[in-house]
Amino acid sequence: MTNIQLDRIENEALRNRVVTPEEAASWIGDGMTLGLSGFTRAGDVKAVPFALVERAKENGFKVNVFTGASLGSDVDTLFAEAGIVNKRLPFQADPTMRKSINAGDMFFVDQHLSHTAELVRSGVMGPIDFAIVEAVAVKEDGTIIPTTSVGNSSLFATHAKNIIVEINLAQTPLLEGIHDIYEPDKQGARGPIPIEKAGDRIGAQGIKVDPELIRGIVFTEQADSPSTIVQPDEETKIMADHLLDFLRKEIELGRLDETLAPLQSGIGSVANAVLHGMIDSEFKNLEVYSEVLQDAVFDLIDAGKIDLASCCSITLSDEKMKKVFGNFEQYRDKLIMRPQELSNHPEVIRRLGLISINTALEFDIYGNVNSTHVSGTKMMNGIGGSGDFARNARLAIFVTKSVAKGGNISSIVPFVSHVDHTEHDVDVVVTEQGYADLRGLAPRERVPLIIENCVHPDYKKQLWAYYQEALERGGQTPHILEKAFSWHQHLAEHGTMKMNKETVEVK
């Protein structure tokens, strides 16, 4: 080993357990369950999974793959192509794996990201045979220092039969000290999670494990995969302006001040772009309590807008990654990185009173949101953390462009084709057309606000026609059941949700 490698393993006995990725992969057998580090393409293991795929080419087998969220380095792509995944959870964002899931070639368990830990801890998910965790270093007592995500890494490591550590020499040692690792006791035997402010530290700087459980250590030297987010465009800028107008109104009414409340922004281009719109605003001394930090958060830090950001993952574009990790000393005192069950914990979210901004695939005239399934059946990525935040935030905000696929799809429909967030959990919906504040409104009060403020002009008359016909049926939440999904059916048959003129005439 080189001196640099030796410096990364402080426990002398563990230095004798350095192995090749191929040897580590050889320990994994058919039917095992793997807990892999990684959350939204950050801090994921990068060597053993590749060796596992090579083994599969010679000797087919299947494993269950549990993670924090999506993986980078094309790991999910290669796993799907090799056909080695029996069950995957709780989130993924890979097109190849998505195709396999929708074809029924593997099982996918779409979970709230705060729930995986509880299910593993209680034994419901079965034992974790191998936790494979990316690290900056391993300390003398066996403590594992994670890299750019915590996700479920601490959970997997503390509940696994065996641990494989990938020490990534490409990750800056300056990451040590930003983590806050804390695991609640079992349900029914735990006290409150003692986070009262976004900046509170309550745990350890690394993952404490018995060194004897570390079966092997692998060295890698590979940066995280860059984020796939699309930079802000004119429409997302308009959406950001609408959201800022809403927040200014909240300040006028005395519900918020210019520091707002701790912010959460979900993964994705639209949510990132909307948050980016705060750079030129009057808001200041902001705090973030979120699952993932994207480019916009660091832009806001650079602009002097954000004082502190708590997360479980840092996921950046290639350019931003080089800037942030090339000058990490100027950011590290503003960052805290926690396990995802803490970043997404309902108790903490409710206590801190977060403003939560997440992306919808579609929402309907009553405020139900679909964030996972295209036309009700085809999985995109998963619910992620949006449900954790929507149910418990002070303000649950969902953003989306009003149309997709060149205008052939309306993001606002009579009835969502799959319900991830019911009308009871959605406070504000925003498109480039405007916003609708749904708080305290009955179903029939929401409809005019949503149609007039959020719907693209090409679809307003069509939605009004549906609703007015539904009113004739009556009910607390008027619907025409035989037509509720007619827009999705029309899309499947004709490639567009736009219907003939005679279909949309308002009565």
Coordinates of C-alpha atoms in Angstrom, one line a residue:
M1 CA 0.0 0.0 0.0
T2 CA 1.1 3.6 -0.6
N3 CA 1.5 6.1 2.2
I4 CA -1.8 7.8 1.1
Q5 CA -3.6 4.5 1.4
L6 CA -2.1 3.7 4.8
D7 CA -3.2 7.1 6.1
R8 CA -6.8 6.3 5.2
I9 CA -6.8 3.1 7.4
E10 CA -5.8 4.0 10.9
N11 CA -6.6 0.5 12.3
E12 CA -3.4 -1.6 11.7
A13 CA -5.3 -4.9 11.7
L14 CA -7.7 -3.7 9.0
R15 CA -4.7 -2.9 6.7
N16 CA -4.4 -6.6 6.3
R17 CA -7.9 -6.9 4.9
V18 CA -7.3 -4.8 1.8
V19 CA -8.6 -6.9 -1.2
T20 CA -9.4 -6.5 -4.8
P21 CA -12.9 -5.7 -5.9
E22 CA -13.0 -9.2 -7.5
E23 CA -12.2 -11.0 -4.3
A24 CA -14.8 -8.9 -2.4
A25 CA -17.4 -9.7 -5.0
S26 CA -16.6 -13.4 -4.8
W27 CA -18.0 -13.5 -1.2
I28 CA -21.5 -12.5 -2.5
G29 CA -23.8 -15.4 -3.3
D30 CA -27.2 -16.0 -4.9
G31 CA -30.1 -14.7 -2.9
M32 CA -28.1 -12.4 -0.7
T33 CA -29.3 -8.9 0.3
L34 CA -26.8 -6.1 -0.3
G35 CA -27.0 -2.7 1.3
L36 CA -25.2 -0.3 -0.9
S37 CA -24.2 3.3 -0.1
G38 CA -25.3 6.0 -2.4
F39 CA -28.0 8.7 -2.6
T40 CA -28.8 10.5 -5.9
R41 CA -25.6 9.6 -7.6
A42 CA -23.4 10.6 -4.7
G43 CA -21.3 8.6 -2.3
D44 CA -22.1 5.3 -4.1
V45 CA -19.8 2.3 -4.2
K46 CA -18.0 2.1 -7.5
A47 CA -15.8 -1.0 -7.7
V48 CA -17.4 -4.0 -6.1
P49 CA -20.7 -3.6 -8.1
F50 CA -18.7 -3.7 -11.3
A51 CA -16.9 -6.9 -10.2
L52 CA -20.2 -8.4 -9.3
V53 CA -21.5 -7.7 -12.8
E54 CA -18.5 -9.4 -14.3
R55 CA -19.0 -12.5 -12.1
A56 CA -22.7 -12.6 -13.3
K57 CA -21.5 -13.0 -16.9
E58 CA -19.9 -16.3 -15.9
N59 CA -22.2 -17.5 -13.2
G60 CA -25.7 -16.1 -13.2
F61 CA -27.3 -15.2 -9.8
K62 CA -29.7 -12.7 -8.3
V63 CA -29.4 -10.5 -5.3
N64 CA -31.6 -8.0 -3.5
V65 CA -30.2 -4.4 -3.8
F66 CA -31.1 -1.9 -1.1
T67 CA -29.7 1.7 -1.3
G68 CA -30.3 5.2 0.0
A69 CA -31.7 6.3 -3.4
S70 CA -30.4 6.3 -7.0
L71 CA -26.8 5.2 -7.8
G72 CA -24.3 6.7 -10.1
S73 CA -21.5 5.2 -12.2
D74 CA -24.1 3.4 -14.3
V75 CA -24.3 0.7 -11.6
D76 CA -28.1 0.4 -11.9
T77 CA -27.7 0.2 -15.7
L78 CA -25.2 -2.6 -15.5
F79 CA -27.2 -4.4 -12.8
A80 CA -30.3 -4.3 -15.0
E81 CA -28.5 -5.4 -18.1
A82 CA -26.9 -8.3 -16.2
G83 CA -30.2 -9.4 -14.8
I84 CA -28.8 -9.9 -11.3
V85 CA -31.4 -7.9 -9.4
N86 CA -34.3 -9.8 -7.8
K87 CA -35.6 -6.8 -5.7
R88 CA -34.6 -3.2 -5.7
L89 CA -35.6 -0.5 -3.2
P90 CA -36.3 2.3 -2.2
F91 CA -35.6 4.5 -5.2
Q92 CA -33.9 4.5 -8.6
A93 CA -33.6 6.9 -11.5
D94 CA -31.9 4.8 -14.2
P95 CA -33.7 4.5 -17.7
T96 CA -32.4 0.9 -18.2
M97 CA -33.5 -0.2 -14.8
R98 CA -36.8 1.6 -15.2
K99 CA -37.4 -0.4 -18.4
S100 CA -36.7 -3.7 -16.5
I101 CA -39.0 -2.7 -13.6
N102 CA -41.9 -1.9 -16.0
A103 CA -41.3 -5.1 -17.9
G104 CA -41.6 -7.1 -14.7
D105 CA -38.1 -8.4 -14.9
M106 CA -37.4 -7.4 -11.3
F107 CA -39.4 -6.4 -8.2
F108 CA -39.2 -2.7 -7.2
V109 CA -40.4 -1.6 -3.8
D110 CA -41.2 2.2 -4.0
Q111 CA -40.7 3.4 -0.4
H112 CA -40.8 6.7 1.5
L113 CA -37.2 7.3 2.1
S114 CA -37.6 7.7 5.8
H115 CA -39.3 4.3 6.1
T116 CA -36.5 2.0 4.8
A117 CA -34.6 2.3 8.1
E118 CA -37.5 1.4 10.2
L119 CA -38.3 -1.7 8.2
V120 CA -34.7 -2.9 8.3
R121 CA -34.3 -2.1 12.0
S122 CA -37.5 -4.1 12.8
G123 CA -36.4 -7.1 10.7
V124 CA -39.3 -6.8 8.3
M125 CA -36.9 -6.6 5.3
G126 CA -34.8 -9.6 6.4
P127 CA -31.1 -9.5 7.2
I128 CA -28.5 -7.4 5.3
D129 CA -25.8 -10.0 4.2
F130 CA -23.3 -7.4 3.1
A131 CA -23.2 -3.6 3.6
I132 CA -20.9 -2.1 0.9
V133 CA -20.1 1.5 1.9
E134 CA -17.9 4.2 0.3
A135 CA -15.7 6.0 2.7
V136 CA -13.0 8.7 3.1
A137 CA -11.3 6.7 5.8
V138 CA -11.6 4.1 8.5
K139 CA -10.5 5.2 12.0
E140 CA -8.6 3.3 14.7
D141 CA -11.8 2.1 16.4
G142 CA -13.3 1.0 13.1
T143 CA -15.4 4.1 12.6
I144 CA -16.2 4.6 8.9
I145 CA -16.1 8.1 7.6
P146 CA -18.6 8.4 4.7
T147 CA -18.1 10.5 1.6
T148 CA -20.6 12.6 -0.2
S149 CA -23.7 10.9 1.1
V150 CA -24.9 9.1 4.2
G151 CA -28.3 7.9 2.9
N152 CA -28.8 4.5 4.5
S153 CA -25.1 3.7 4.8
S154 CA -25.0 3.9 8.6
L155 CA -28.1 1.8 8.9
F156 CA -26.8 -0.9 6.5
A157 CA -23.4 -1.0 8.2
T158 CA -24.8 -1.3 11.7
H159 CA -27.3 -4.0 10.8
A160 CA -25.3 -6.1 8.3
K161 CA -23.6 -9.5 8.9
N162 CA -20.6 -8.3 6.9
I163 CA -19.2 -5.0 5.8
I164 CA -17.1 -4.2 2.7
V165 CA -15.6 -0.6 2.7
E166 CA -14.6 1.1 -0.5
I167 CA -12.1 3.9 0.4
N168 CA -12.3 6.4 -2.5
L169 CA -9.0 8.4 -2.8
A170 CA -10.8 10.8 -5.2
Q171 CA -13.0 12.1 -2.3
T172 CA -11.5 15.0 -0.3
P173 CA -10.4 14.2 3.2
L174 CA -12.0 17.5 4.2
L175 CA -15.4 15.6 4.2
E176 CA -14.4 14.3 7.6
G177 CA -16.2 16.3 10.3
I178 CA -19.3 17.3 8.3
H179 CA -21.3 14.1 9.1
D180 CA -23.7 13.7 12.0
I181 CA -24.5 10.0 12.4
Y182 CA -27.3 9.2 14.8
E183 CA -29.6 6.2 14.9
P184 CA -32.8 6.2 16.9
D185 CA -33.6 3.2 19.1
K186 CA -36.3 0.7 18.1
Q187 CA -39.8 2.0 17.9
G188 CA -41.6 1.9 21.2
A189 CA -38.3 2.3 23.1
R190 CA -37.0 5.6 21.8
G191 CA -37.0 9.2 23.0
P192 CA -37.5 12.3 20.9
I193 CA -34.9 13.0 18.2
P194 CA -33.1 16.0 19.8
I195 CA -33.0 18.2 16.7
E196 CA -34.6 21.6 17.5
K197 CA -32.8 23.7 14.9
A198 CA -31.5 22.8 11.5
G199 CA -27.9 23.3 12.7
D200 CA -28.1 21.0 15.7
R201 CA -25.5 18.2 15.8
I202 CA -26.7 15.2 17.8
G203 CA -24.5 12.2 16.7
A204 CA -21.0 11.0 15.8
Q205 CA -18.7 12.1 12.9
G206 CA -18.7 8.6 11.5
I207 CA -20.4 5.2 11.4
K208 CA -19.3 3.3 14.5
V209 CA -19.0 -0.5 13.8
D210 CA -17.2 -3.4 15.3
P211 CA -13.9 -3.7 13.2
E212 CA -14.4 -7.4 13.1
L213 CA -17.4 -7.0 10.9
I214 CA -15.3 -5.3 8.3
R215 CA -14.5 -8.3 6.1
G216 CA -12.6 -6.4 3.4
I217 CA -11.4 -3.0 2.2
V218 CA -11.2 -2.0 -1.4
F219 CA -9.5 1.1 -2.7
T220 CA -11.0 3.2 -5.5
E221 CA -10.2 6.6 -7.1
Q222 CA -13.2 7.8 -9.0
A223 CA -15.3 10.9 -8.6
D224 CA -19.1 10.8 -8.2
S225 CA -21.2 10.8 -11.3
P226 CA -22.3 14.4 -12.1
S227 CA -25.9 15.3 -11.6
T228 CA -28.2 15.1 -14.6
I229 CA -30.2 18.2 -13.7
V230 CA -31.0 20.7 -16.5
Q231 CA -30.1 24.3 -15.8
P232 CA -32.9 26.9 -15.2
D233 CA -34.8 28.1 -18.3
E234 CA -37.3 30.9 -18.9
E235 CA -40.3 28.8 -17.7
T236 CA -38.6 27.7 -14.5
K237 CA -37.6 31.3 -13.8
I238 CA -41.2 32.3 -14.2
M239 CA -42.2 29.5 -11.8
A240 CA -39.7 30.8 -9.3
D241 CA -41.1 34.3 -9.6
H242 CA -44.6 32.9 -8.8
L243 CA -43.3 31.1 -5.8
L244 CA -41.4 34.2 -4.6
D245 CA -44.6 36.2 -4.9
F246 CA -46.4 33.6 -2.8
L247 CA -43.7 33.8 -0.1
R248 CA -43.8 37.6 -0.1
K249 CA -47.5 37.4 0.5
E250 CA -46.9 35.1 3.5
I251 CA -44.5 37.7 4.9
E252 CA -47.1 40.5 4.4
L253 CA -49.6 38.4 6.3
G254 CA -47.2 38.0 9.2
R255 CA -46.8 34.2 8.7
L256 CA -43.1 34.3 7.7
D257 CA -40.2 36.8 7.8
E258 CA -37.3 37.4 5.3
T259 CA -35.4 34.4 6.7
L260 CA -38.5 32.3 5.8
A261 CA -38.2 28.8 7.4
P262 CA -35.8 25.9 6.8
L263 CA -36.1 25.0 3.1
Q264 CA -36.3 21.6 1.5
S265 CA -36.0 21.0 -2.2
G266 CA -36.4 17.6 -3.8
I267 CA -34.2 16.1 -6.4
G268 CA -34.8 17.2 -10.0
S269 CA -34.3 20.0 -12.5
V270 CA -37.5 22.0 -11.8
A271 CA -37.2 22.1 -8.0
N272 CA -33.5 23.0 -8.3
A273 CA -34.3 25.8 -10.8
V274 CA -37.1 27.2 -8.6
L275 CA -34.8 27.3 -5.6
H276 CA -32.2 29.0 -7.8
G277 CA -34.7 31.8 -8.4
M278 CA -34.1 33.0 -4.8
I279 CA -30.6 34.3 -5.6
D280 CA -31.8 37.7 -6.7
S281 CA -34.5 38.0 -4.1
E282 CA -34.6 39.9 -0.8
F283 CA -34.6 36.7 1.3
K284 CA -31.5 36.3 3.5
N285 CA -30.0 34.2 6.3
L286 CA -31.7 31.2 4.9
E287 CA -31.3 27.6 6.2
V288 CA -31.8 24.4 4.4
Y289 CA -33.0 21.1 5.9
S290 CA -33.2 18.8 3.0
E291 CA -32.3 15.3 1.8
V292 CA -30.1 16.4 -1.2
L293 CA -28.2 19.6 -1.9
Q294 CA -28.0 20.4 -5.6
D295 CA -26.3 23.2 -7.5
A296 CA -28.8 25.9 -6.5
V297 CA -27.9 25.5 -2.8
F298 CA -24.3 26.2 -3.4
D299 CA -25.1 29.1 -5.7
L300 CA -27.2 30.5 -2.8
I301 CA -24.3 30.0 -0.4
D302 CA -21.9 31.8 -2.8
A303 CA -24.5 34.6 -3.0
G304 CA -24.5 34.9 0.8
K305 CA -28.1 33.8 1.0
I306 CA -27.7 30.5 2.9
D307 CA -26.1 30.3 6.3
L308 CA -26.4 26.6 6.9
A309 CA -27.5 23.5 4.9
S310 CA -28.3 20.1 6.4
C311 CA -28.7 17.1 4.1
C312 CA -28.0 13.4 3.5
S313 CA -26.3 13.9 0.1
I314 CA -24.5 16.4 -2.1
T315 CA -25.3 15.9 -5.8
L316 CA -23.8 18.4 -8.2
S317 CA -23.2 19.0 -11.9
D318 CA -19.7 18.4 -13.2
E319 CA -18.7 22.1 -13.2
K320 CA -20.2 22.7 -9.8
M321 CA -18.6 19.6 -8.3
K322 CA -15.2 20.7 -9.4
K323 CA -15.7 24.1 -7.8
V324 CA -17.2 23.0 -4.6
F325 CA -14.9 20.1 -3.8
G326 CA -11.9 22.0 -5.2
N327 CA -12.5 24.7 -2.5
F328 CA -14.3 22.6 0.1
E329 CA -12.8 24.4 3.0
Q330 CA -15.0 27.5 2.3
Y331 CA -18.2 25.4 2.4
R332 CA -17.7 22.7 5.0
D333 CA -18.5 24.9 8.1
K334 CA -21.9 25.5 6.6
L335 CA -22.8 21.8 6.0
I336 CA -24.1 19.0 8.0
M337 CA -24.7 15.5 6.5
R338 CA -27.1 13.1 8.2
P339 CA -28.6 9.7 7.6
Q340 CA -31.7 10.0 5.4
E341 CA -34.1 8.8 8.1
L342 CA -33.1 12.0 10.0
S343 CA -33.1 14.4 7.0
N344 CA -36.5 13.0 6.1
H345 CA -37.9 12.2 9.5
P346 CA -41.5 13.3 10.0
E347 CA -40.9 14.3 13.7
V348 CA -38.1 16.7 12.7
I349 CA -39.8 18.0 9.6
R350 CA -42.9 18.9 11.7
R351 CA -40.9 20.4 14.5
L352 CA -38.7 22.6 12.3
G353 CA -41.7 23.8 10.2
L354 CA -40.1 23.3 6.8
I355 CA -41.0 24.9 3.5
S356 CA -41.0 21.9 1.2
I357 CA -40.6 22.2 -2.6
N358 CA -41.0 19.0 -4.7
T359 CA -41.7 18.2 -8.3
A360 CA -45.0 16.6 -9.6
L361 CA -45.4 14.6 -12.8
E362 CA -49.1 15.7 -12.8
F363 CA -51.7 17.0 -10.4
D364 CA -55.5 17.2 -10.7
I365 CA -58.2 19.8 -10.3
Y366 CA -58.6 18.9 -6.6
G367 CA -54.9 18.9 -5.7
N368 CA -53.9 15.2 -5.7
V369 CA -50.4 14.8 -7.0
N370 CA -48.8 11.9 -9.0
S371 CA -45.0 12.0 -8.7
T372 CA -44.1 8.4 -9.8
H373 CA -46.2 6.8 -12.5
V374 CA -46.5 7.8 -16.2
S375 CA -50.2 7.3 -17.2
G376 CA -50.8 5.4 -14.0
T377 CA -48.7 2.3 -14.7
K378 CA -45.2 3.0 -15.8
M379 CA -42.8 3.7 -12.9
M380 CA -40.5 6.7 -13.4
N381 CA -38.1 6.9 -10.4
G382 CA -40.1 6.5 -7.2
I383 CA -41.7 8.7 -4.5
G384 CA -38.4 9.4 -2.9
G385 CA -38.6 11.8 0.0
S386 CA -41.5 13.9 -1.3
G387 CA -44.1 12.1 0.8
D388 CA -42.0 12.4 4.0
F389 CA -42.0 16.2 3.5
A390 CA -45.4 16.8 2.0
R391 CA -47.3 15.2 4.9
N392 CA -45.3 17.0 7.6
A393 CA -44.0 20.3 6.2
R394 CA -45.3 23.7 7.2
L395 CA -45.8 24.4 3.5
A396 CA -46.0 21.5 1.1
I397 CA -45.4 23.0 -2.4
F398 CA -45.4 21.0 -5.7
V399 CA -44.0 22.5 -8.9
T400 CA -44.3 21.4 -12.5
K401 CA -44.5 22.8 -16.0
S402 CA -48.1 23.0 -17.1
V403 CA -47.5 20.9 -20.2
A404 CA -45.1 18.3 -21.4
K405 CA -44.1 16.6 -24.7
G406 CA -44.4 19.8 -26.8
G407 CA -47.8 20.6 -25.3
N408 CA -49.4 17.1 -26.0
I409 CA -49.6 16.3 -22.3
S410 CA -51.3 18.6 -19.7
S411 CA -49.7 18.3 -16.3
I412 CA -53.0 19.2 -14.8
V413 CA -55.7 16.6 -15.4
P414 CA -59.2 15.8 -14.2
F415 CA -58.0 13.0 -12.0
V416 CA -54.3 11.9 -11.5
S417 CA -53.6 8.5 -12.9
H418 CA -51.7 7.5 -9.7
V419 CA -52.0 9.2 -6.3
D420 CA -48.8 9.6 -4.4
H421 CA -49.8 12.7 -2.4
T422 CA -53.5 13.2 -1.6
E423 CA -55.2 16.5 -1.6
H424 CA -54.9 16.5 2.2
D425 CA -51.1 16.8 2.0
V426 CA -50.7 19.4 -0.8
D427 CA -50.7 23.1 0.2
V428 CA -49.6 25.0 -2.9
V429 CA -49.2 24.0 -6.6
V430 CA -47.1 26.1 -9.0
T431 CA -46.6 26.1 -12.7
E432 CA -45.2 28.7 -15.1
Q433 CA -48.8 29.9 -15.4
G434 CA -49.2 30.8 -11.7
Y435 CA -49.9 29.3 -8.3
A436 CA -52.8 28.1 -6.3
D437 CA -52.8 28.2 -2.5
L438 CA -55.1 25.3 -1.6
R439 CA -54.9 25.6 2.2
G440 CA -58.2 25.6 4.0
L441 CA -60.2 25.2 0.8
A442 CA -62.9 22.6 0.1
P443 CA -62.6 20.6 -3.1
R444 CA -65.0 22.8 -5.0
E445 CA -63.1 25.9 -3.9
R446 CA -59.8 24.6 -5.2
V447 CA -61.0 23.8 -8.8
P448 CA -61.4 27.4 -10.1
L449 CA -58.0 28.4 -8.6
I450 CA -56.2 25.5 -10.1
I451 CA -57.8 25.9 -13.6
E452 CA -57.4 29.6 -13.8
N453 CA -54.0 30.0 -12.2
C454 CA -52.1 26.9 -13.2
V455 CA -53.4 25.3 -16.4
H456 CA -52.0 26.0 -19.8
P457 CA -54.4 28.0 -22.0
D458 CA -54.6 25.1 -24.4
Y459 CA -56.3 23.0 -21.8
K460 CA -58.4 25.4 -19.7
K461 CA -61.6 25.1 -21.7
Q462 CA -61.3 21.3 -21.8
L463 CA -60.9 21.2 -18.0
W464 CA -63.8 23.5 -17.4
A465 CA -66.0 21.3 -19.6
Y466 CA -65.1 18.3 -17.6
Y467 CA -65.7 20.0 -14.2
Q468 CA -69.0 21.5 -15.2
E469 CA -70.3 18.2 -16.4
A470 CA -69.0 16.6 -13.1
L471 CA -71.0 19.2 -11.1
E472 CA -74.2 17.8 -12.6
R473 CA -73.3 14.5 -10.9
G474 CA -73.0 16.2 -7.5
G475 CA -70.9 15.1 -4.6
Q476 CA -68.3 16.6 -2.3
T477 CA -65.7 15.9 -4.9
P478 CA -67.5 15.9 -8.3
H479 CA -66.2 13.5 -10.9
I480 CA -67.5 11.7 -14.0
L481 CA -66.0 8.3 -13.2
E482 CA -66.3 7.0 -16.8
K483 CA -64.4 10.0 -18.0
A484 CA -62.0 10.6 -15.1
F485 CA -59.1 9.1 -17.1
S486 CA -60.3 10.0 -20.5
W487 CA -57.4 12.4 -21.0
H488 CA -54.8 9.6 -20.4
Q489 CA -56.8 7.3 -22.6
H490 CA -56.9 9.9 -25.4
L491 CA -53.1 10.3 -25.0
A492 CA -52.6 6.5 -25.4
E493 CA -54.8 6.4 -28.5
H494 CA -53.9 9.6 -30.2
G495 CA -50.5 10.8 -28.8
T496 CA -52.1 13.9 -27.2
M497 CA -54.5 15.0 -24.5
K498 CA -56.0 17.6 -26.7
M499 CA -59.5 16.7 -27.8
N500 CA -61.8 17.8 -30.6
K501 CA -63.5 21.2 -30.3
E502 CA -66.9 19.7 -29.8
T503 CA -65.6 17.7 -26.8
V504 CA -64.4 20.8 -24.9
E505 CA -67.3 23.2 -25.4
V506 CA -68.3 24.6 -22.0
K507 CA -71.9 24.1 -21.2

